[in-house]
Amino acid sequence: MPEPLQKSEVDSKTDPTVAKQYDHDTPKSEQIEDFYKTVDKLGVGLLTTMRQGLGPVSRSMAIAKRNGPDFIFIANKHSKKFSDLEHDKTVQITFQNSSTQDWVSISGTATTVSNEDPRIKEIYNPALSAWFGDLGDGVHTGKPEDPRMTLIEVQPKYISYWKSTVTTLGFVKEVGLGALTGQVANTGVQRELTEEDIKQMRHTQG
């Protein structure tokens, strides 16, 4: 149910939506498991890099593999995101479920590897060749040995996400009631995983 806005929240310059939905109660292990379930289900997100003289640039990318909290993408080394990463390793990955409104924001750093990395063959999917094309020269084949094919590995430093706790109809009712009564809608839980949490996640590799 919507909750009243408190004067103390205004005086302290607190965002009431975040404050009222921030999850103080769910065990961290469950929060981590929910994070994994959300990103694994969605599979495709926006990978944002920083471009010199311009700022953040995003593009849709499918997760090739997830190792605990770390993400691996297969990409064409001729794309501009690689020149972005040469100058600034800072990246962000975002996901959103348009049905539930669940979202995930991941801030971290990226490393790139050469085509000689054996993980390319391990996680290669034949459908990937559609994004590379086959030049017919026996080299640029769109297959794992193609020198253009390489990996981007993202290691998060901070993760925040929001999980809906109501149905679609419940969401509409909650927002409508909040707007009518002047109260703050409460439709889900806001969670964050700190750098210390993420280090622990790498040790458990969920």
JSON list of C-alpha atoms in Angstrom, two decimals, residues 6-202:
[
{"chain": "A", "resi": 6, "resn": "GLN", "atom": "CA", "xyz": [7.06, 12.33, 5.92]},
{"chain": "A", "resi": 7, "resn": "LYS", "atom": "CA", "xyz": [8.27, 15.85, 6.64]},
{"chain": "A", "resi": 8, "resn": "SER", "atom": "CA", "xyz": [11.55, 14.36, 7.84]},
{"chain": "A", "resi": 9, "resn": "GLU", "atom": "CA", "xyz": [12.10, 12.86, 4.38]},
{"chain": "A", "resi": 10, "resn": "VAL", "atom": "CA", "xyz": [11.72, 16.29, 2.78]},
{"chain": "A", "resi": 11, "resn": "ASP", "atom": "CA", "xyz": [13.86, 18.04, 5.39]},
{"chain": "A", "resi": 12, "resn": "SER", "atom": "CA", "xyz": [16.64, 15.48, 5.02]},
{"chain": "A", "resi": 13, "resn": "LYS", "atom": "CA", "xyz": [16.39, 15.66, 1.20]},
{"chain": "A", "resi": 14, "resn": "THR", "atom": "CA", "xyz": [15.61, 11.95, 1.02]},
{"chain": "A", "resi": 15, "resn": "ASP", "atom": "CA", "xyz": [14.08, 10.37, -2.06]},
{"chain": "A", "resi": 16, "resn": "PRO", "atom": "CA", "xyz": [10.99, 8.78, -0.50]},
{"chain": "A", "resi": 17, "resn": "THR", "atom": "CA", "xyz": [10.60, 6.17, -3.23]},
{"chain": "A", "resi": 18, "resn": "VAL", "atom": "CA", "xyz": [14.07, 4.77, -2.56]},
{"chain": "A", "resi": 19, "resn": "ALA", "atom": "CA", "xyz": [13.81, 5.11, 1.22]},
{"chain": "A", "resi": 20, "resn": "LYS", "atom": "CA", "xyz": [10.45, 3.36, 1.50]},
{"chain": "A", "resi": 21, "resn": "GLN", "atom": "CA", "xyz": [11.35, 0.54, -0.89]},
{"chain": "A", "resi": 22, "resn": "TYR", "atom": "CA", "xyz": [14.95, -0.04, 0.23]},
{"chain": "A", "resi": 23, "resn": "ASP", "atom": "CA", "xyz": [15.28, -3.65, 1.32]},
{"chain": "A", "resi": 24, "resn": "HIS", "atom": "CA", "xyz": [16.74, -3.85, 4.83]},
{"chain": "A", "resi": 25, "resn": "ASP", "atom": "CA", "xyz": [15.23, -7.23, 5.65]},
{"chain": "A", "resi": 26, "resn": "THR", "atom": "CA", "xyz": [15.97, -9.82, 2.96]},
{"chain": "A", "resi": 27, "resn": "PRO", "atom": "CA", "xyz": [19.15, -11.84, 3.68]},
{"chain": "A", "resi": 28, "resn": "LYS", "atom": "CA", "xyz": [22.02, -10.88, 1.42]},
{"chain": "A", "resi": 29, "resn": "SER", "atom": "CA", "xyz": [22.25, -14.45, 0.08]},
{"chain": "A", "resi": 30, "resn": "GLU", "atom": "CA", "xyz": [18.66, -14.23, -1.15]},
{"chain": "A", "resi": 31, "resn": "GLN", "atom": "CA", "xyz": [19.28, -10.81, -2.69]},
{"chain": "A", "resi": 32, "resn": "ILE", "atom": "CA", "xyz": [22.24, -12.25, -4.60]},
{"chain": "A", "resi": 33, "resn": "GLU", "atom": "CA", "xyz": [20.20, -15.22, -5.80]},
{"chain": "A", "resi": 34, "resn": "ASP", "atom": "CA", "xyz": [17.42, -12.91, -7.02]},
{"chain": "A", "resi": 35, "resn": "PHE", "atom": "CA", "xyz": [20.00, -10.83, -8.88]},
{"chain": "A", "resi": 36, "resn": "TYR", "atom": "CA", "xyz": [21.34, -13.90, -10.67]},
{"chain": "A", "resi": 37, "resn": "LYS", "atom": "CA", "xyz": [17.83, -15.07, -11.56]},
{"chain": "A", "resi": 38, "resn": "THR", "atom": "CA", "xyz": [16.92, -11.68, -13.00]},
{"chain": "A", "resi": 39, "resn": "VAL", "atom": "CA", "xyz": [19.95, -11.22, -15.26]},
{"chain": "A", "resi": 40, "resn": "ASP", "atom": "CA", "xyz": [19.97, -14.87, -16.37]},
{"chain": "A", "resi": 41, "resn": "LYS", "atom": "CA", "xyz": [16.31, -14.65, -17.36]},
{"chain": "A", "resi": 42, "resn": "LEU", "atom": "CA", "xyz": [16.72, -11.43, -19.32]},
{"chain": "A", "resi": 43, "resn": "GLY", "atom": "CA", "xyz": [19.98, -12.39, -21.04]},
{"chain": "A", "resi": 44, "resn": "VAL", "atom": "CA", "xyz": [20.27, -9.19, -23.08]},
{"chain": "A", "resi": 45, "resn": "GLY", "atom": "CA", "xyz": [21.11, -5.76, -21.70]},
{"chain": "A", "resi": 46, "resn": "LEU", "atom": "CA", "xyz": [22.69, -2.45, -22.62]},
{"chain": "A", "resi": 47, "resn": "LEU", "atom": "CA", "xyz": [26.48, -2.26, -22.37]},
{"chain": "A", "resi": 48, "resn": "THR", "atom": "CA", "xyz": [27.59, 1.34, -21.92]},
{"chain": "A", "resi": 49, "resn": "THR", "atom": "CA", "xyz": [31.13, 2.57, -22.58]},
{"chain": "A", "resi": 50, "resn": "MET", "atom": "CA", "xyz": [32.62, 6.04, -22.30]},
{"chain": "A", "resi": 51, "resn": "ARG", "atom": "CA", "xyz": [33.56, 7.71, -25.61]},
{"chain": "A", "resi": 52, "resn": "GLN", "atom": "CA", "xyz": [36.16, 10.45, -25.70]},
{"chain": "A", "resi": 53, "resn": "GLY", "atom": "CA", "xyz": [34.68, 13.89, -26.31]},
{"chain": "A", "resi": 54, "resn": "LEU", "atom": "CA", "xyz": [31.14, 12.54, -26.19]},
{"chain": "A", "resi": 55, "resn": "GLY", "atom": "CA", "xyz": [30.35, 10.62, -23.01]},
{"chain": "A", "resi": 56, "resn": "PRO", "atom": "CA", "xyz": [28.38, 7.41, -22.44]},
{"chain": "A", "resi": 57, "resn": "VAL", "atom": "CA", "xyz": [27.42, 5.31, -25.46]},
{"chain": "A", "resi": 58, "resn": "SER", "atom": "CA", "xyz": [25.21, 2.23, -25.14]},
{"chain": "A", "resi": 59, "resn": "ARG", "atom": "CA", "xyz": [24.39, -0.76, -27.29]},
{"chain": "A", "resi": 60, "resn": "SER", "atom": "CA", "xyz": [22.39, -3.96, -26.84]},
{"chain": "A", "resi": 61, "resn": "MET", "atom": "CA", "xyz": [24.54, -6.99, -26.00]},
{"chain": "A", "resi": 62, "resn": "ALA", "atom": "CA", "xyz": [23.68, -10.60, -25.21]},
{"chain": "A", "resi": 63, "resn": "ILE", "atom": "CA", "xyz": [25.45, -12.23, -22.29]},
{"chain": "A", "resi": 64, "resn": "ALA", "atom": "CA", "xyz": [27.72, -14.96, -23.61]},
{"chain": "A", "resi": 65, "resn": "LYS", "atom": "CA", "xyz": [28.53, -16.27, -20.13]},
{"chain": "A", "resi": 66, "resn": "ARG", "atom": "CA", "xyz": [28.20, -15.26, -16.50]},
{"chain": "A", "resi": 67, "resn": "ASN", "atom": "CA", "xyz": [30.79, -16.29, -13.91]},
{"chain": "A", "resi": 68, "resn": "GLY", "atom": "CA", "xyz": [29.30, -15.37, -10.57]},
{"chain": "A", "resi": 69, "resn": "PRO", "atom": "CA", "xyz": [28.90, -11.58, -10.68]},
{"chain": "A", "resi": 70, "resn": "ASP", "atom": "CA", "xyz": [31.18, -11.19, -13.74]},
{"chain": "A", "resi": 71, "resn": "PHE", "atom": "CA", "xyz": [29.89, -11.04, -17.32]},
{"chain": "A", "resi": 72, "resn": "ILE", "atom": "CA", "xyz": [31.48, -12.09, -20.59]},
{"chain": "A", "resi": 73, "resn": "PHE", "atom": "CA", "xyz": [30.39, -10.77, -24.01]},
{"chain": "A", "resi": 74, "resn": "ILE", "atom": "CA", "xyz": [31.58, -11.90, -27.44]},
{"chain": "A", "resi": 75, "resn": "ALA", "atom": "CA", "xyz": [32.17, -8.91, -29.69]},
{"chain": "A", "resi": 76, "resn": "ASN", "atom": "CA", "xyz": [33.77, -7.77, -32.93]},
{"chain": "A", "resi": 77, "resn": "LYS", "atom": "CA", "xyz": [37.09, -6.08, -32.14]},
{"chain": "A", "resi": 78, "resn": "HIS", "atom": "CA", "xyz": [36.51, -3.69, -35.05]},
{"chain": "A", "resi": 79, "resn": "SER", "atom": "CA", "xyz": [33.57, -2.09, -33.23]},
{"chain": "A", "resi": 80, "resn": "LYS", "atom": "CA", "xyz": [33.98, 1.34, -31.66]},
{"chain": "A", "resi": 81, "resn": "LYS", "atom": "CA", "xyz": [33.43, 0.03, -28.14]},
{"chain": "A", "resi": 82, "resn": "PHE", "atom": "CA", "xyz": [36.96, -1.37, -28.21]},
{"chain": "A", "resi": 83, "resn": "SER", "atom": "CA", "xyz": [38.48, 2.03, -28.91]},
{"chain": "A", "resi": 84, "resn": "ASP", "atom": "CA", "xyz": [36.27, 3.38, -26.11]},
{"chain": "A", "resi": 85, "resn": "LEU", "atom": "CA", "xyz": [37.73, 0.80, -23.73]},
{"chain": "A", "resi": 86, "resn": "GLU", "atom": "CA", "xyz": [41.29, 1.63, -24.75]},
{"chain": "A", "resi": 87, "resn": "HIS", "atom": "CA", "xyz": [40.77, 5.08, -23.26]},
{"chain": "A", "resi": 88, "resn": "ASP", "atom": "CA", "xyz": [38.42, 4.28, -20.37]},
{"chain": "A", "resi": 89, "resn": "LYS", "atom": "CA", "xyz": [37.71, 0.86, -18.85]},
{"chain": "A", "resi": 90, "resn": "THR", "atom": "CA", "xyz": [34.62, 2.15, -17.03]},
{"chain": "A", "resi": 91, "resn": "VAL", "atom": "CA", "xyz": [31.40, 0.46, -18.14]},
{"chain": "A", "resi": 92, "resn": "GLN", "atom": "CA", "xyz": [27.82, 0.00, -17.11]},
{"chain": "A", "resi": 93, "resn": "ILE", "atom": "CA", "xyz": [25.41, -2.82, -17.89]},
{"chain": "A", "resi": 94, "resn": "THR", "atom": "CA", "xyz": [21.67, -2.26, -17.53]},
{"chain": "A", "resi": 95, "resn": "PHE", "atom": "CA", "xyz": [18.76, -4.65, -17.81]},
{"chain": "A", "resi": 96, "resn": "GLN", "atom": "CA", "xyz": [15.01, -4.06, -17.66]},
{"chain": "A", "resi": 97, "resn": "ASN", "atom": "CA", "xyz": [12.02, -6.37, -17.75]},
{"chain": "A", "resi": 98, "resn": "SER", "atom": "CA", "xyz": [9.26, -4.46, -19.53]},
{"chain": "A", "resi": 99, "resn": "SER", "atom": "CA", "xyz": [6.61, -6.79, -18.13]},
{"chain": "A", "resi": 100, "resn": "THR", "atom": "CA", "xyz": [7.44, -6.52, -14.44]},
{"chain": "A", "resi": 101, "resn": "GLN", "atom": "CA", "xyz": [9.43, -3.23, -14.51]},
{"chain": "A", "resi": 102, "resn": "ASP", "atom": "CA", "xyz": [12.29, -5.03, -12.72]},
{"chain": "A", "resi": 103, "resn": "TRP", "atom": "CA", "xyz": [15.62, -3.38, -13.54]},
{"chain": "A", "resi": 104, "resn": "VAL", "atom": "CA", "xyz": [19.32, -3.91, -12.86]},
{"chain": "A", "resi": 105, "resn": "SER", "atom": "CA", "xyz": [22.22, -1.45, -13.03]},
{"chain": "A", "resi": 106, "resn": "ILE", "atom": "CA", "xyz": [25.81, -2.72, -12.90]},
{"chain": "A", "resi": 107, "resn": "SER", "atom": "CA", "xyz": [28.83, -0.41, -12.68]},
{"chain": "A", "resi": 108, "resn": "GLY", "atom": "CA", "xyz": [32.31, -1.76, -13.16]},
{"chain": "A", "resi": 109, "resn": "THR", "atom": "CA", "xyz": [35.37, -2.10, -15.37]},
{"chain": "A", "resi": 110, "resn": "ALA", "atom": "CA", "xyz": [35.99, -4.07, -18.54]},
{"chain": "A", "resi": 111, "resn": "THR", "atom": "CA", "xyz": [38.95, -5.99, -19.87]},
{"chain": "A", "resi": 112, "resn": "THR", "atom": "CA", "xyz": [39.38, -7.26, -23.43]},
{"chain": "A", "resi": 113, "resn": "VAL", "atom": "CA", "xyz": [41.27, -10.31, -24.66]},
{"chain": "A", "resi": 114, "resn": "SER", "atom": "CA", "xyz": [42.70, -11.48, -27.96]},
{"chain": "A", "resi": 115, "resn": "ASN", "atom": "CA", "xyz": [41.15, -14.07, -30.23]},
{"chain": "A", "resi": 116, "resn": "GLU", "atom": "CA", "xyz": [43.57, -16.62, -28.79]},
{"chain": "A", "resi": 117, "resn": "ASP", "atom": "CA", "xyz": [41.59, -16.82, -25.54]},
{"chain": "A", "resi": 118, "resn": "PRO", "atom": "CA", "xyz": [40.30, -20.45, -25.32]},
{"chain": "A", "resi": 119, "resn": "ARG", "atom": "CA", "xyz": [37.06, -19.30, -23.74]},
{"chain": "A", "resi": 120, "resn": "ILE", "atom": "CA", "xyz": [35.87, -18.10, -27.15]},
{"chain": "A", "resi": 121, "resn": "LYS", "atom": "CA", "xyz": [35.59, -21.68, -28.39]},
{"chain": "A", "resi": 122, "resn": "GLU", "atom": "CA", "xyz": [33.98, -22.76, -25.13]},
{"chain": "A", "resi": 123, "resn": "ILE", "atom": "CA", "xyz": [31.12, -20.27, -25.28]},
{"chain": "A", "resi": 124, "resn": "TYR", "atom": "CA", "xyz": [30.79, -19.80, -29.05]},
{"chain": "A", "resi": 125, "resn": "ASN", "atom": "CA", "xyz": [27.30, -20.24, -30.45]},
{"chain": "A", "resi": 126, "resn": "PRO", "atom": "CA", "xyz": [26.86, -20.80, -34.22]},
{"chain": "A", "resi": 127, "resn": "ALA", "atom": "CA", "xyz": [24.18, -18.09, -34.27]},
{"chain": "A", "resi": 128, "resn": "LEU", "atom": "CA", "xyz": [26.92, -15.55, -33.50]},
{"chain": "A", "resi": 129, "resn": "SER", "atom": "CA", "xyz": [28.26, -15.89, -37.05]},
{"chain": "A", "resi": 130, "resn": "ALA", "atom": "CA", "xyz": [25.24, -13.95, -38.27]},
{"chain": "A", "resi": 131, "resn": "TRP", "atom": "CA", "xyz": [26.68, -10.81, -36.63]},
{"chain": "A", "resi": 132, "resn": "PHE", "atom": "CA", "xyz": [30.15, -11.25, -38.15]},
{"chain": "A", "resi": 133, "resn": "GLY", "atom": "CA", "xyz": [29.58, -12.54, -41.67]},
{"chain": "A", "resi": 134, "resn": "ASP", "atom": "CA", "xyz": [31.83, -14.82, -43.72]},
{"chain": "A", "resi": 135, "resn": "LEU", "atom": "CA", "xyz": [34.18, -13.07, -46.16]},
{"chain": "A", "resi": 136, "resn": "GLY", "atom": "CA", "xyz": [34.95, -16.39, -47.88]},
{"chain": "A", "resi": 137, "resn": "ASP", "atom": "CA", "xyz": [38.70, -16.01, -47.39]},
{"chain": "A", "resi": 138, "resn": "GLY", "atom": "CA", "xyz": [38.97, -18.84, -44.88]},
{"chain": "A", "resi": 139, "resn": "VAL", "atom": "CA", "xyz": [39.99, -16.35, -42.18]},
{"chain": "A", "resi": 140, "resn": "HIS", "atom": "CA", "xyz": [37.11, -13.99, -41.54]},
{"chain": "A", "resi": 141, "resn": "THR", "atom": "CA", "xyz": [34.57, -16.75, -41.18]},
{"chain": "A", "resi": 142, "resn": "GLY", "atom": "CA", "xyz": [32.47, -15.58, -38.27]},
{"chain": "A", "resi": 143, "resn": "LYS", "atom": "CA", "xyz": [33.62, -18.67, -36.37]},
{"chain": "A", "resi": 144, "resn": "PRO", "atom": "CA", "xyz": [35.77, -18.91, -33.19]},
{"chain": "A", "resi": 145, "resn": "GLU", "atom": "CA", "xyz": [39.03, -18.72, -35.17]},
{"chain": "A", "resi": 146, "resn": "ASP", "atom": "CA", "xyz": [37.97, -15.44, -36.83]},
{"chain": "A", "resi": 147, "resn": "PRO", "atom": "CA", "xyz": [40.55, -12.84, -35.62]},
{"chain": "A", "resi": 148, "resn": "ARG", "atom": "CA", "xyz": [37.74, -10.28, -35.24]},
{"chain": "A", "resi": 149, "resn": "MET", "atom": "CA", "xyz": [36.01, -12.36, -32.58]},
{"chain": "A", "resi": 150, "resn": "THR", "atom": "CA", "xyz": [37.09, -11.49, -29.06]},
{"chain": "A", "resi": 151, "resn": "LEU", "atom": "CA", "xyz": [35.79, -11.14, -25.53]},
{"chain": "A", "resi": 152, "resn": "ILE", "atom": "CA", "xyz": [34.82, -8.31, -23.22]},
{"chain": "A", "resi": 153, "resn": "GLU", "atom": "CA", "xyz": [34.79, -9.28, -19.56]},
{"chain": "A", "resi": 154, "resn": "VAL", "atom": "CA", "xyz": [33.04, -6.97, -17.11]},
{"chain": "A", "resi": 155, "resn": "GLN", "atom": "CA", "xyz": [33.84, -7.06, -13.41]},
{"chain": "A", "resi": 156, "resn": "PRO", "atom": "CA", "xyz": [31.24, -5.16, -11.38]},
{"chain": "A", "resi": 157, "resn": "LYS", "atom": "CA", "xyz": [32.14, -2.82, -8.53]},
{"chain": "A", "resi": 158, "resn": "TYR", "atom": "CA", "xyz": [28.59, -1.87, -7.63]},
{"chain": "A", "resi": 159, "resn": "ILE", "atom": "CA", "xyz": [25.19, -3.38, -8.39]},
{"chain": "A", "resi": 160, "resn": "SER", "atom": "CA", "xyz": [21.76, -1.94, -7.73]},
{"chain": "A", "resi": 161, "resn": "TYR", "atom": "CA", "xyz": [18.46, -3.44, -8.74]},
{"chain": "A", "resi": 162, "resn": "TRP", "atom": "CA", "xyz": [14.75, -3.15, -8.18]},
{"chain": "A", "resi": 163, "resn": "LYS", "atom": "CA", "xyz": [12.36, -6.08, -7.95]},
{"chain": "A", "resi": 164, "resn": "SER", "atom": "CA", "xyz": [8.61, -5.80, -8.26]},
{"chain": "A", "resi": 165, "resn": "THR", "atom": "CA", "xyz": [6.53, -7.27, -5.43]},
{"chain": "A", "resi": 166, "resn": "VAL", "atom": "CA", "xyz": [3.13, -6.71, -7.05]},
{"chain": "A", "resi": 167, "resn": "THR", "atom": "CA", "xyz": [1.31, -7.95, -10.12]},
{"chain": "A", "resi": 168, "resn": "THR", "atom": "CA", "xyz": [0.83, -5.76, -13.19]},
{"chain": "A", "resi": 169, "resn": "LEU", "atom": "CA", "xyz": [-2.68, -4.90, -12.00]},
{"chain": "A", "resi": 170, "resn": "GLY", "atom": "CA", "xyz": [-1.36, -4.29, -8.49]},
{"chain": "A", "resi": 171, "resn": "PHE", "atom": "CA", "xyz": [1.25, -1.91, -9.89]},
{"chain": "A", "resi": 172, "resn": "VAL", "atom": "CA", "xyz": [-1.41, 0.14, -11.68]},
{"chain": "A", "resi": 173, "resn": "LYS", "atom": "CA", "xyz": [-3.60, 0.25, -8.57]},
{"chain": "A", "resi": 174, "resn": "GLU", "atom": "CA", "xyz": [-0.70, 1.21, -6.31]},
{"chain": "A", "resi": 175, "resn": "VAL", "atom": "CA", "xyz": [0.44, 4.06, -8.55]},
{"chain": "A", "resi": 176, "resn": "GLY", "atom": "CA", "xyz": [-3.11, 5.27, -9.07]},
{"chain": "A", "resi": 177, "resn": "LEU", "atom": "CA", "xyz": [-3.89, 5.25, -5.36]},
{"chain": "A", "resi": 178, "resn": "GLY", "atom": "CA", "xyz": [-0.66, 7.05, -4.58]},
{"chain": "A", "resi": 179, "resn": "ALA", "atom": "CA", "xyz": [-1.43, 9.76, -7.11]},
{"chain": "A", "resi": 180, "resn": "LEU", "atom": "CA", "xyz": [-4.96, 10.22, -5.75]},
{"chain": "A", "resi": 181, "resn": "THR", "atom": "CA", "xyz": [-4.00, 10.34, -2.07]},
{"chain": "A", "resi": 182, "resn": "GLY", "atom": "CA", "xyz": [-0.67, 12.16, -2.23]},
{"chain": "A", "resi": 183, "resn": "GLN", "atom": "CA", "xyz": [1.11, 9.16, -0.79]},
{"chain": "A", "resi": 184, "resn": "VAL", "atom": "CA", "xyz": [4.21, 7.37, -2.11]},
{"chain": "A", "resi": 185, "resn": "ALA", "atom": "CA", "xyz": [3.63, 4.21, -4.14]},
{"chain": "A", "resi": 186, "resn": "ASN", "atom": "CA", "xyz": [5.28, 1.06, -2.82]},
{"chain": "A", "resi": 187, "resn": "THR", "atom": "CA", "xyz": [5.51, -1.47, -5.62]},
{"chain": "A", "resi": 188, "resn": "GLY", "atom": "CA", "xyz": [8.75, -3.34, -5.01]},
{"chain": "A", "resi": 189, "resn": "VAL", "atom": "CA", "xyz": [12.10, -3.53, -3.24]},
{"chain": "A", "resi": 190, "resn": "GLN", "atom": "CA", "xyz": [15.29, -1.59, -3.97]},
{"chain": "A", "resi": 191, "resn": "ARG", "atom": "CA", "xyz": [18.51, -3.48, -3.32]},
{"chain": "A", "resi": 192, "resn": "GLU", "atom": "CA", "xyz": [22.22, -2.86, -3.69]},
{"chain": "A", "resi": 193, "resn": "LEU", "atom": "CA", "xyz": [25.29, -5.07, -3.67]},
{"chain": "A", "resi": 194, "resn": "THR", "atom": "CA", "xyz": [28.50, -3.36, -2.61]},
{"chain": "A", "resi": 195, "resn": "GLU", "atom": "CA", "xyz": [32.04, -4.04, -3.73]},
{"chain": "A", "resi": 196, "resn": "GLU", "atom": "CA", "xyz": [32.53, -6.17, -0.63]},
{"chain": "A", "resi": 197, "resn": "ASP", "atom": "CA", "xyz": [29.40, -8.20, -1.44]},
{"chain": "A", "resi": 198, "resn": "ILE", "atom": "CA", "xyz": [30.64, -8.70, -5.00]},
{"chain": "A", "resi": 199, "resn": "LYS", "atom": "CA", "xyz": [34.03, -9.95, -3.83]},
{"chain": "A", "resi": 200, "resn": "GLN", "atom": "CA", "xyz": [32.23, -12.55, -1.74]},
{"chain": "A", "resi": 201, "resn": "MET", "atom": "CA", "xyz": [30.07, -13.48, -4.73]},
{"chain": "A", "resi": 202, "resn": "ARG", "atom": "CA", "xyz": [33.20, -14.29, -6.73]}
]
